[in-house]
Short mmCIF file of C-alpha atoms in Angstrom, two decimals:
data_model
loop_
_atom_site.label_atom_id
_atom_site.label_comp_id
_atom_site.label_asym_id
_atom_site.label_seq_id
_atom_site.Cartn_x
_atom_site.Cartn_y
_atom_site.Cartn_z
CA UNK E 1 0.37 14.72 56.57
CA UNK E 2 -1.75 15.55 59.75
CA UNK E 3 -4.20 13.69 61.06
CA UNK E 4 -7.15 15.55 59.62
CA UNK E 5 -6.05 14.67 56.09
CA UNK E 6 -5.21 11.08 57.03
CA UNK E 7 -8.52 10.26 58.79
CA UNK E 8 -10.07 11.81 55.19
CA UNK E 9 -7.68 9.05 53.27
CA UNK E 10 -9.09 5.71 52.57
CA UNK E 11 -7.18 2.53 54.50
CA UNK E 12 -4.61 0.67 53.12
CA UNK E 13 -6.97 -2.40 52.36
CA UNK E 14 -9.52 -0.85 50.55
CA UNK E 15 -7.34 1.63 48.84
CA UNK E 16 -5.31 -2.20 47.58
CA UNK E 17 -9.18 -3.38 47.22
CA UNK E 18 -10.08 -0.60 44.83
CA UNK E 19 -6.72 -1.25 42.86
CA UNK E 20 -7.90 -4.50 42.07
CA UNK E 21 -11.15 -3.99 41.09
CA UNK E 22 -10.26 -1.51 39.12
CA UNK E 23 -7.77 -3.56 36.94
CA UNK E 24 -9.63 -7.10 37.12
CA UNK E 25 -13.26 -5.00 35.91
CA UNK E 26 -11.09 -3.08 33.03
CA UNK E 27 -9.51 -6.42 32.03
CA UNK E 28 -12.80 -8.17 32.22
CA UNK E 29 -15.04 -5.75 30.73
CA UNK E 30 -12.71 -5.36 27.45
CA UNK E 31 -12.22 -9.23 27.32
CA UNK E 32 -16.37 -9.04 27.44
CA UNK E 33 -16.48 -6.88 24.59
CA UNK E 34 -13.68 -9.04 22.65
CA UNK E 35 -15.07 -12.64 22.83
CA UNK E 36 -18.45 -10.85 21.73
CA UNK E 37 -16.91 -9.78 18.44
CA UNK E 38 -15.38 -13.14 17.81
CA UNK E 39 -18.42 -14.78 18.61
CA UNK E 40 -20.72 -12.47 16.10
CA UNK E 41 -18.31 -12.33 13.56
CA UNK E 42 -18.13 -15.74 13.36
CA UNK E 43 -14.43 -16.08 14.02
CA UNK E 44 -14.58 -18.89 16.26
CA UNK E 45 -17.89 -21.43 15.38
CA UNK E 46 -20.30 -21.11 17.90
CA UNK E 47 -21.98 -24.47 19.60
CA UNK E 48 -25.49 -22.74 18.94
CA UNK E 49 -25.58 -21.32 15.91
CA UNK E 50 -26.68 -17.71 16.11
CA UNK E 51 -29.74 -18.14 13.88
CA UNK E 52 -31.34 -20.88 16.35
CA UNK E 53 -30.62 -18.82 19.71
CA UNK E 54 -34.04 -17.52 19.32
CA UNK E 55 -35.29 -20.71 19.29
CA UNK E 56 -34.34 -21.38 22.58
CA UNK E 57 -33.99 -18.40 25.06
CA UNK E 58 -38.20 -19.12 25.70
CA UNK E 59 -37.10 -22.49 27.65
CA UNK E 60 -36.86 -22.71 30.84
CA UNK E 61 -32.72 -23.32 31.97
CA UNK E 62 -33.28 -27.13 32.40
CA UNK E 63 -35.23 -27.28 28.94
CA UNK E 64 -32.39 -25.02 27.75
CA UNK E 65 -30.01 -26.77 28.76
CA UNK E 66 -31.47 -30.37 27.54
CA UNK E 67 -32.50 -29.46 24.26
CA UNK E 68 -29.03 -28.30 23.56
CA UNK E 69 -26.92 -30.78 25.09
CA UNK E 70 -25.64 -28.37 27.36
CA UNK E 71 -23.92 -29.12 31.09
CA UNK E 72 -24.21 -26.59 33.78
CA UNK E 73 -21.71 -25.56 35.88
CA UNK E 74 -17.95 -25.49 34.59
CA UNK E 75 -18.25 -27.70 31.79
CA UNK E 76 -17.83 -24.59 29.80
CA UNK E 77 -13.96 -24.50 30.26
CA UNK E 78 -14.05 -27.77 28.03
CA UNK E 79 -16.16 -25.95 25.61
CA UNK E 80 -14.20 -22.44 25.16
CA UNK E 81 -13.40 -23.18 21.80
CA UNK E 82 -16.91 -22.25 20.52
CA UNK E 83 -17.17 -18.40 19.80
CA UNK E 84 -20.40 -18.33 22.43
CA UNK E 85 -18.63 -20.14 25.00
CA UNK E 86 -15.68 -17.87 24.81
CA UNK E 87 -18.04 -14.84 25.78
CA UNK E 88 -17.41 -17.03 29.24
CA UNK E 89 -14.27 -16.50 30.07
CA UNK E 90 -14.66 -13.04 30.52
CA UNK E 91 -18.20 -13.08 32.26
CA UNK E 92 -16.52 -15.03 35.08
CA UNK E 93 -13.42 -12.82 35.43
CA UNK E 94 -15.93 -10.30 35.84
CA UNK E 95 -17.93 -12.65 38.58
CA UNK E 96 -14.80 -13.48 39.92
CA UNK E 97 -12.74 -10.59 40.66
CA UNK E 98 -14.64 -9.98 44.14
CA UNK E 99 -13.32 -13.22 45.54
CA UNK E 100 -9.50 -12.25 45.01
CA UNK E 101 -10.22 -8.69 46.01
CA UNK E 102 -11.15 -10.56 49.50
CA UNK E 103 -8.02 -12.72 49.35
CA UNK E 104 -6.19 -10.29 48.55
CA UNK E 105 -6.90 -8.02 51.58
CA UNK E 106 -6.39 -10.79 54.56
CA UNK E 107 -2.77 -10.15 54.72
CA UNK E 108 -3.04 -6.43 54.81
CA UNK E 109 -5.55 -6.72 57.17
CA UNK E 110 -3.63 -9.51 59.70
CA UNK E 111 -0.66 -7.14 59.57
CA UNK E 112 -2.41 -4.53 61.08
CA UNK E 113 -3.68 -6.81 63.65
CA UNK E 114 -7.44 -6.19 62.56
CA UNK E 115 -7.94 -10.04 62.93
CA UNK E 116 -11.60 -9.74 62.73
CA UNK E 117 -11.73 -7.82 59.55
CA UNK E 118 -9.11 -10.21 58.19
CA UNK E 119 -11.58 -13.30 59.16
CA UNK E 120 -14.75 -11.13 57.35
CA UNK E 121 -12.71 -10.99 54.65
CA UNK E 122 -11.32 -14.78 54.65
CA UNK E 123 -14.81 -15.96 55.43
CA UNK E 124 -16.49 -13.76 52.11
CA UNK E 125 -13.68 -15.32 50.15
CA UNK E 126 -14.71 -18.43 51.10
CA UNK E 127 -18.37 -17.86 50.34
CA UNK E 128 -17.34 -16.33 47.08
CA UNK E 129 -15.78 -19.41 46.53
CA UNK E 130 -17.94 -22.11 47.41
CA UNK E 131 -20.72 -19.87 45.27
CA UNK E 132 -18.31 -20.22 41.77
CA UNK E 133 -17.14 -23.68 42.58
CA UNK E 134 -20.87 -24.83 41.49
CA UNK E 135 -20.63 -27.52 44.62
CA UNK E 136 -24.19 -25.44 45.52
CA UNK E 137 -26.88 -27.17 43.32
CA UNK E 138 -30.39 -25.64 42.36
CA UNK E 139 -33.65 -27.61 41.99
CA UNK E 140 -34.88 -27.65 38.94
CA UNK E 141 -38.58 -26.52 37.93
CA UNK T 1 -45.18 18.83 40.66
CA UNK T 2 -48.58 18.85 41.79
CA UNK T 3 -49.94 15.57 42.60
CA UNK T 4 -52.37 15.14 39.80
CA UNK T 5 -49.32 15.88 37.46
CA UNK T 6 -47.61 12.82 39.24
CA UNK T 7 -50.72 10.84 38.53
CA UNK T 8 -51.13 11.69 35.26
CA UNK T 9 -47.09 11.32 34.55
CA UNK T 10 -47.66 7.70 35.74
CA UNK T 11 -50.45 7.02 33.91
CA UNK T 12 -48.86 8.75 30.49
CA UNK T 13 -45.63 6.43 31.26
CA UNK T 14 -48.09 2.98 31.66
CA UNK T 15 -49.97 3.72 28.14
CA UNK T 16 -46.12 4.40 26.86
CA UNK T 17 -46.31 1.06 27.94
CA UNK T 18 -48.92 -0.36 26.78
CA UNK T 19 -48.40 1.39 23.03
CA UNK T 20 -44.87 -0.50 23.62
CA UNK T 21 -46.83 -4.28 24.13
CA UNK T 22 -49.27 -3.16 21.34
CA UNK T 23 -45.95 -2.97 18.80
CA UNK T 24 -46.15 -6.18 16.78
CA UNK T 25 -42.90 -7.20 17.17
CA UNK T 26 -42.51 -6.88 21.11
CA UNK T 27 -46.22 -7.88 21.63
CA UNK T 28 -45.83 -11.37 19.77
CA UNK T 29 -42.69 -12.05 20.96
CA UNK T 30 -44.27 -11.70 24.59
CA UNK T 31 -46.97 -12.97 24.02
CA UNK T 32 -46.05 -16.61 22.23
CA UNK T 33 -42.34 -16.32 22.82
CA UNK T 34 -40.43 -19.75 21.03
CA UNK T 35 -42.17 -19.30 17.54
CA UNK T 36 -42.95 -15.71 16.95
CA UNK T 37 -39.13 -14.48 18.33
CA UNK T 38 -37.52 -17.47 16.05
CA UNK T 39 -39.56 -15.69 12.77
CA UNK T 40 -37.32 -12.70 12.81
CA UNK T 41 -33.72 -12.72 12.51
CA UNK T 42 -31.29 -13.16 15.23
CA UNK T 43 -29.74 -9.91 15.22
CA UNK T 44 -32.87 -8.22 16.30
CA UNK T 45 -32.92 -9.29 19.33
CA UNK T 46 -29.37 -8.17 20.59
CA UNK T 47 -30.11 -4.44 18.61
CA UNK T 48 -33.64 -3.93 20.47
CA UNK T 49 -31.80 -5.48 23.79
CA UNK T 50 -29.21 -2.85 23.58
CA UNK T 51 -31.83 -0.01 22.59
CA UNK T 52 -33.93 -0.73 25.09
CA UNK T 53 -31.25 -1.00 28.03
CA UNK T 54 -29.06 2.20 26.75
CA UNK T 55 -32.10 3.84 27.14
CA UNK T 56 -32.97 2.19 31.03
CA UNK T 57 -29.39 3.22 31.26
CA UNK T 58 -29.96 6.74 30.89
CA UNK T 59 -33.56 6.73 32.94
CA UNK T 60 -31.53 4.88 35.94
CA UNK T 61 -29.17 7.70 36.24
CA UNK T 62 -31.66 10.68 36.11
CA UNK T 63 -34.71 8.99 37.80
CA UNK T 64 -32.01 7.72 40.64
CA UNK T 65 -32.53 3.72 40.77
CA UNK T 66 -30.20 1.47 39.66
CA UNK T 67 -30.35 -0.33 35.83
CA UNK T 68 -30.41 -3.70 37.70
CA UNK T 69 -34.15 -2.85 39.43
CA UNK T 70 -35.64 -1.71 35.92
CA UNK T 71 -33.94 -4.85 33.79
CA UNK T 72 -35.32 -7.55 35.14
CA UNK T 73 -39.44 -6.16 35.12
CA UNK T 74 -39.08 -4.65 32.14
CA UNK T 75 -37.34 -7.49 29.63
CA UNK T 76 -38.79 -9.92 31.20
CA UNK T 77 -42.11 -8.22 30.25
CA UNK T 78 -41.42 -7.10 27.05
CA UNK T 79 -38.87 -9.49 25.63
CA UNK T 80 -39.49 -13.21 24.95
CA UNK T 81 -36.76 -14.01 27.05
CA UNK T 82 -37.10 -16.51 29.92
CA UNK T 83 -37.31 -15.48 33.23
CA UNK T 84 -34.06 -17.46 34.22
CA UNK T 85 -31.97 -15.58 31.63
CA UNK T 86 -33.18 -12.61 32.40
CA UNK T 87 -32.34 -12.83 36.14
CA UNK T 88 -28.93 -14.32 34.99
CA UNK T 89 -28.48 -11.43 32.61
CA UNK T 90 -30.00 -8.52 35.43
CA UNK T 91 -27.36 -9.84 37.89
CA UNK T 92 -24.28 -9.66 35.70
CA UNK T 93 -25.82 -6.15 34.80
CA UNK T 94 -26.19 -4.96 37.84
CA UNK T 95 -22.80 -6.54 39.16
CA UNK T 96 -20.60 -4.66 36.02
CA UNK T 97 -22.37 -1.25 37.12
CA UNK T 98 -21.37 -1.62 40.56
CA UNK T 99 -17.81 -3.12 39.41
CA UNK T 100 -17.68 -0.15 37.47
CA UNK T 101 -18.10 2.12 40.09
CA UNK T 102 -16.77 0.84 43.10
CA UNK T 103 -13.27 1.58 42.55
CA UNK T 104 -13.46 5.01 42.40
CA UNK T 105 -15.75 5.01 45.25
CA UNK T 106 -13.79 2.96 47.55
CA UNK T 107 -10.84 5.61 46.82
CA UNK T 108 -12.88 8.51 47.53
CA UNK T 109 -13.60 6.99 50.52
CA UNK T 110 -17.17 7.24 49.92
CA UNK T 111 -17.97 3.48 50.07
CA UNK T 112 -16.37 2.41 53.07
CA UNK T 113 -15.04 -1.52 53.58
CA UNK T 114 -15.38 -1.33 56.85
CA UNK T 115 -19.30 -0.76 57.18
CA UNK T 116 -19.94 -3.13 53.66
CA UNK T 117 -18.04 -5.97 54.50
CA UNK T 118 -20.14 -7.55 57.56
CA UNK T 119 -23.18 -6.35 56.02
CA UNK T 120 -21.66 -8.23 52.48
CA UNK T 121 -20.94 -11.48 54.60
CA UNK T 122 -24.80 -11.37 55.48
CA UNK T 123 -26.47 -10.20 52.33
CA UNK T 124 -23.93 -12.13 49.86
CA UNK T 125 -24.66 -15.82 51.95
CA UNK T 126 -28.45 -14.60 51.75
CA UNK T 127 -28.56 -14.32 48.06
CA UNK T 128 -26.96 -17.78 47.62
CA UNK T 129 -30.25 -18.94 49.25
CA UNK T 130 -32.02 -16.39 47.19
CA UNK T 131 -31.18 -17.72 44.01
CA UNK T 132 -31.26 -21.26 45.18
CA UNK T 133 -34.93 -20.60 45.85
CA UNK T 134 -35.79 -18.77 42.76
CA UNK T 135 -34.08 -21.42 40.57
CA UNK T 136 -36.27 -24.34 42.56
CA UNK T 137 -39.58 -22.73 42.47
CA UNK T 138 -41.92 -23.37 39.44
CA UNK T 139 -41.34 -19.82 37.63
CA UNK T 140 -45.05 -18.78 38.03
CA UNK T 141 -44.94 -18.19 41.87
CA UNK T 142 -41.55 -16.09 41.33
CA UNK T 143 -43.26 -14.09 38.32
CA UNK T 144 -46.10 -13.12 41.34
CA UNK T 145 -43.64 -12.82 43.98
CA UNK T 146 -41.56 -10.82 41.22
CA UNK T 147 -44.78 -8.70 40.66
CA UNK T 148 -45.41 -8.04 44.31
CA UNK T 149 -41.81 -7.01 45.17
CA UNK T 150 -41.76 -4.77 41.75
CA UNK T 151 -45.16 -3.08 43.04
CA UNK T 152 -43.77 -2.63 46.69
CA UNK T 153 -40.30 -0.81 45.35
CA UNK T 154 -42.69 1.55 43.90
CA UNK T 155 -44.44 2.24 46.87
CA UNK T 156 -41.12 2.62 48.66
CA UNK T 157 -39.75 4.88 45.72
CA UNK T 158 -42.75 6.94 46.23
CA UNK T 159 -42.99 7.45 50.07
CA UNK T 160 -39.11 6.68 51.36
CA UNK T 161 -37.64 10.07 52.63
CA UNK T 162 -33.66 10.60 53.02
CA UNK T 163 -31.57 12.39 55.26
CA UNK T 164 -28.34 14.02 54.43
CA UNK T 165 -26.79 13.68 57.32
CA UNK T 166 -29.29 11.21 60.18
CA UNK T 167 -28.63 11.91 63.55
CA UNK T 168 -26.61 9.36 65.75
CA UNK T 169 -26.31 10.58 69.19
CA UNK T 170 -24.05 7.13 70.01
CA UNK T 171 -22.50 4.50 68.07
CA UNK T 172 -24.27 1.58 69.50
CA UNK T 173 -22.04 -1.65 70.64
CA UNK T 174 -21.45 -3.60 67.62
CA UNK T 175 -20.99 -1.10 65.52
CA UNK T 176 -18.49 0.26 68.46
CA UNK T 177 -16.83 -3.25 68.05
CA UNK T 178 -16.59 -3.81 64.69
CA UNK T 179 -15.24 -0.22 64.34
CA UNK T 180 -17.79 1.16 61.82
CA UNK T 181 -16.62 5.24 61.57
CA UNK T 182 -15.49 7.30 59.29
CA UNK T 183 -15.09 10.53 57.98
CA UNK T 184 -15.11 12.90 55.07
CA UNK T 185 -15.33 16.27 53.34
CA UNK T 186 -18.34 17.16 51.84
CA UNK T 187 -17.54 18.64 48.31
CA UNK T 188 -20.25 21.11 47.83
CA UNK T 189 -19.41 22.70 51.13
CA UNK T 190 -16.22 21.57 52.49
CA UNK T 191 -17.75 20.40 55.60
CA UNK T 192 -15.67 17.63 57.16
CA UNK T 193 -18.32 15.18 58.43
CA UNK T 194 -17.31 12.48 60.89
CA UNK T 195 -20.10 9.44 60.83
CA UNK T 196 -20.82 6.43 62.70
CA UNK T 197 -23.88 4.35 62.60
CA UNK T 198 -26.20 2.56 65.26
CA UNK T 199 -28.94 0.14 64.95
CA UNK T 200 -26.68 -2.20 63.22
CA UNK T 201 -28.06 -5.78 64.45
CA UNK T 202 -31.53 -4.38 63.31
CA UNK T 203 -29.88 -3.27 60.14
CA UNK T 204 -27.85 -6.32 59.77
CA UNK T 205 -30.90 -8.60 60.20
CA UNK T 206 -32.68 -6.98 57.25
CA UNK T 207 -29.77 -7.58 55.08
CA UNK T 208 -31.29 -11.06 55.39
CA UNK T 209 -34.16 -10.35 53.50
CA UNK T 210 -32.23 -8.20 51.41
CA UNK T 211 -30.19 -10.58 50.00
CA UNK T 212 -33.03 -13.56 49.42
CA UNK T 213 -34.78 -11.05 47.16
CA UNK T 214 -31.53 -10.05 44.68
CA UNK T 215 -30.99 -13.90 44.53
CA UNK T 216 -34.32 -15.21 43.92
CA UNK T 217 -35.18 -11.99 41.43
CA UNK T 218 -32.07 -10.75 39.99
CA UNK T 219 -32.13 -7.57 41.38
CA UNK T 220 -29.61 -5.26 42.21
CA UNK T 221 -30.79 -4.32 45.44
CA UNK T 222 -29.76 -0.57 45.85
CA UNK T 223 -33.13 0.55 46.56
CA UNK T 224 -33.51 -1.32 49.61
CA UNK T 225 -29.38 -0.80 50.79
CA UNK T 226 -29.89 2.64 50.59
CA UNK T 227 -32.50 3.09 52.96
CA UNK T 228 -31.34 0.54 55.01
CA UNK T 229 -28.20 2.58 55.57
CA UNK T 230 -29.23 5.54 55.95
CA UNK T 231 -32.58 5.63 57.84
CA UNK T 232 -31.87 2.89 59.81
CA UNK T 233 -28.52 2.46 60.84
CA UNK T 234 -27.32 6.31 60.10
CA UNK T 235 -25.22 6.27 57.68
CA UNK T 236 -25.03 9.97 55.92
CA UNK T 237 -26.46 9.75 52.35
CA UNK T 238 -23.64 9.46 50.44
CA UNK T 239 -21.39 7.05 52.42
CA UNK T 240 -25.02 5.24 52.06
CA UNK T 241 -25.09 5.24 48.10
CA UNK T 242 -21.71 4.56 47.75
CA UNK T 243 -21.69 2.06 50.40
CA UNK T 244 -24.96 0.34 48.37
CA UNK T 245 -23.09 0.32 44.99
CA UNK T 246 -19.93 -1.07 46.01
CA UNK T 247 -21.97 -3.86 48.01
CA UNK T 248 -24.07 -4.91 45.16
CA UNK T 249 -21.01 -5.74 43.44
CA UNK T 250 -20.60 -8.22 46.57
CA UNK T 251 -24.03 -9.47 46.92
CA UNK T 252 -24.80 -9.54 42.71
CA UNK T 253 -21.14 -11.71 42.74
CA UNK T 254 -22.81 -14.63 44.86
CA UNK T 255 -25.91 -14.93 43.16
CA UNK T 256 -24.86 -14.57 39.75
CA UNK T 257 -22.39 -17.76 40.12
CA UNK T 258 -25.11 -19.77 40.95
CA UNK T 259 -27.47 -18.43 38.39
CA UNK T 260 -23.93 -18.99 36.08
CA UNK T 261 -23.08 -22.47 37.11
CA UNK T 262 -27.43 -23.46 36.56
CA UNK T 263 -26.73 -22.42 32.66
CA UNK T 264 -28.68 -19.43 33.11
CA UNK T 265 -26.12 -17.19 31.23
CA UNK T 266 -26.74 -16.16 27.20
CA UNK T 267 -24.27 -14.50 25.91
CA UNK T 268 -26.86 -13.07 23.18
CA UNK T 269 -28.34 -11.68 25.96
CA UNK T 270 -26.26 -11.14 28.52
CA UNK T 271 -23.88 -8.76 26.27
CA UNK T 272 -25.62 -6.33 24.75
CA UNK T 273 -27.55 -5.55 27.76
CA UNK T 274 -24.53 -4.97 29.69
CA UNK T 275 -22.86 -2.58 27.25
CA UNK T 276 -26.26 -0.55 27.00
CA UNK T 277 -27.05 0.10 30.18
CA UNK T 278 -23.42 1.11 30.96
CA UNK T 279 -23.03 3.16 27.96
CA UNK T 280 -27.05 4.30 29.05
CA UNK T 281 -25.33 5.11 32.61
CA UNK T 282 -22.23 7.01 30.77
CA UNK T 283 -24.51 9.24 29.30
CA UNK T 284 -27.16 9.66 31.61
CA UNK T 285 -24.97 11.27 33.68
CA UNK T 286 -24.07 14.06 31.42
CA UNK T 287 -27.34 14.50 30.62
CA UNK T 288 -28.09 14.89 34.45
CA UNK T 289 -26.98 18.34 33.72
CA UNK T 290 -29.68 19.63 31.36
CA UNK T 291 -32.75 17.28 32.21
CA UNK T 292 -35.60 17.31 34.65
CA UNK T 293 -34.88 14.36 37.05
CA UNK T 294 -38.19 14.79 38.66
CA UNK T 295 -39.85 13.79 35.22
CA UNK T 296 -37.68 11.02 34.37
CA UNK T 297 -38.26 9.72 38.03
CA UNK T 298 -42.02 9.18 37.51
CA UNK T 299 -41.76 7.90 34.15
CA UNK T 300 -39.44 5.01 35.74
CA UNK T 301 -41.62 4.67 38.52
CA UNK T 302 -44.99 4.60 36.20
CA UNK T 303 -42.50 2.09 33.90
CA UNK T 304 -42.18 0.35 36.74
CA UNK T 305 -45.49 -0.11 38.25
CA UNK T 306 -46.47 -1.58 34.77
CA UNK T 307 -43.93 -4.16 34.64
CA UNK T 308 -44.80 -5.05 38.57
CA UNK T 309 -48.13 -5.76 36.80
CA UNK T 310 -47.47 -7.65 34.13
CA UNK T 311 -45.31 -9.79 35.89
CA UNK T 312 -48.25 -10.79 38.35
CA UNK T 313 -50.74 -11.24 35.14
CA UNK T 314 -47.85 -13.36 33.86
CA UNK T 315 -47.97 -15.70 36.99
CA UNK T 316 -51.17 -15.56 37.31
CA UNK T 317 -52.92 -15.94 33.99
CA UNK T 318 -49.72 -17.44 32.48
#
């Protein structure tokens, strides 16, 4: 290969990023489309009954989420057995397959001795991270 | 187009608009929003949602913004939908359209890592704020603020000029240092274009601002990356696009955890929309072929200018 058609490839990293992606979106986007079917179906009982969503998408989030006995942040995981809190677990792959993209590139990157792409990449990770761990709270309105 | 033909596209697109409010259905439902959406059944809701965004999927494509600037404005005007669901819902929208693109951009070598990852670190940590902020404030002041920033993408829609290829006499020093290059082959001619980029603090700086605004709105925030890129800092137009949709699956991953782990996620909601406007996208693109993108661009824009409206007589009158 010369050097022409090298310099045209994409670098290791973000050829290994794109790999990733790729899979973790595919894997999240038909997992998506699954739960959604077992949720309106009515395979798995939902915690809100379908009929009474309505009734509630008008409320603010902390009305929301009071009025239906709801907790924010990962208390879903304990609730997955509901058909509209399975929809969850593949809206969060989906949220979440940035953050191991990141990870997944440090190595690649330290190898090559690009130690300050390897600490962007650490430091997103770790962003990414502290963003889905939920330890960020909101104010309410 | 002449410019009275723009005009009166814009206009035609607002009383599309309007006609749309006046439907019974829609109008009630935005209008007194917990008792008139509950009177109709449940499944009407998800079918209109996924009308509505195939067909934002198909205008984003030919009128060249992304679904994620047209969702929020326009459900949140039209549907009876809070505001924090529909900022939850326009962020995991606008994150599975850039998910679903940036792989084959990144391998292209279109979207380059290397020029989106410190401008990621900046806008992603911004949009934490972002949506920190639009979660805190009383949802009035973000439906103005909404309004204003809806009405101002329109102005930059309508005036913001690109260049193919900018011209960057030097790489300036950070870029030099953080080893922002590249090259490629342009397709339609087989040009092989080496870039690099200057102005980056300047560029990195606005990023700032960049990311508070897809945070606190639920934006996806191409149409301010893309100029960004390219007009500022120098990035050619394509490695600017690409760069923008691979990045908003970057920034839109940061803010939609918060909005996530706040409860701000329906999955009535959320769903539909997300399979419309991708399946929208999917065949928007084909259709790229055959329609007039001029024509579909002012009908977005004139959509667009409506819902910037609304949402200020929303937080204003209430």
């Amino acid at each position: 290969m010369d050097e022409l058609e090298k310099s045209l490839q994409a670098r290791p990293e973000q050829i290994l990023y794109a790999n990733l992606l790729e899979k973790g979106m595919l894997f999240g986007l038909i997992l998506v489309l699954a739960t959604y079917i077992v949720y309106l179906t009515g395979l798995l009982k939902p915690y809100i009954p379908l009929e009474e969503v309505p009734g509630c998408w008008h409320m603010s989030v902390d009305k929301y989420l009071d009025h239906c006995r709801i907790h924010a942040g990962w208390a879903w995981l304990g609730m997955v057995g509901y058909g509209d809190f399975l929809n969850f677990i593949g809206i969060a792959l989906l949220a979440g397959i940035t953050i191991m993209c990141f990870a997944a590139i440090i190595p690649v990157l330290w190898k090559q001795n690009d130690k300050l792409y390897a600490l962007f990449a650490l430091l997103e990770a770790v962003i990414l991270g502290v963003a889905a761990s939920g330890i960020l709270g909101a104010g309410g309105h | 187009m002449t410019r009275s033909a723009k005009l009166a596209l814009i206009v035609g697109a607002c009383l599309l608009a309007v006609l749309l409010m006046d439907h019974p259905v829609l109008a009630e439902a935005a209008g007194a929003a917990g008792q008139t959406s509950s009177q109709y059944p449940w499944w009407l809701w998800p079918v209109l949602l996924f009308v509505v965004t195939f067909v934002m999927g198909v205008a984003a494509v030919l009128g060249g913004g992304g679904g994620g600037v047209l969702f929020v404005p326009i459900i949140s005007g039209f549907f009876p939908f809070h505001l924090d669901f529909v900022r939850g819902a326009g962020l995991l929208v606008a994150l599975a359209g850039a998910l679903a693109a940036g792989p084959g951009l990144l391998k292209m070598n279109l979207a380059s890592l290397r020029l989106a990852m410190p401008v990621a670190l900046i806008a992603s940590t911004f949009s934490i704020i972002g949506a920190m902020i639009g979660l805190a404030l009383p949802t009035k002041y973000v439906q103005i603020a909404l309004g204003v920033t809806i009405l101002g993408i329109c102005v930059l829609m309508l005036t913001a000029k690109k260049s193919e290829l900018p011209d960057v006499p030097r790489a300036d020093r950070l870029s030099s240092i953080l080893g922002i290059y590249g090259v490629y082959q342009e397709a339609t001619t087989g040009q092989i274009i080496d870039w690099k980029i200057h102005r980056t603090w300047q560029g990195l700086v606005l990023f700032v601002a960049i990311g508070i605004m897809a945070g606190m709105f639920g934006l996806g925030a191409g149409w301010a990356n893309v100029p960004v890129l390219n007009l500022l800092m120098g990035a050619p137009l394509k490695i600017s696009v690409a760069t923008s949709k691979f990045l908003l699956s970057i920034t839109d991953t940061s803010a939609a955890w918060i909005y996530m782990n706040n409860g701000c996620v329906i999955p009535l909601i959320v769903v539909p929309s997300l399979v419309g406007i991708m399946l929208g996208s999917f065949v928007g693109v084909r259709l790229l072929k055959v329609a007039k993108p001029t024509l579909v661009r002012w009908i977005v824009i004139g959509m667009l200018v409506f819902a910037g409206l609304k949402a200020l007589q929303k937080g204003i009158f209430g």
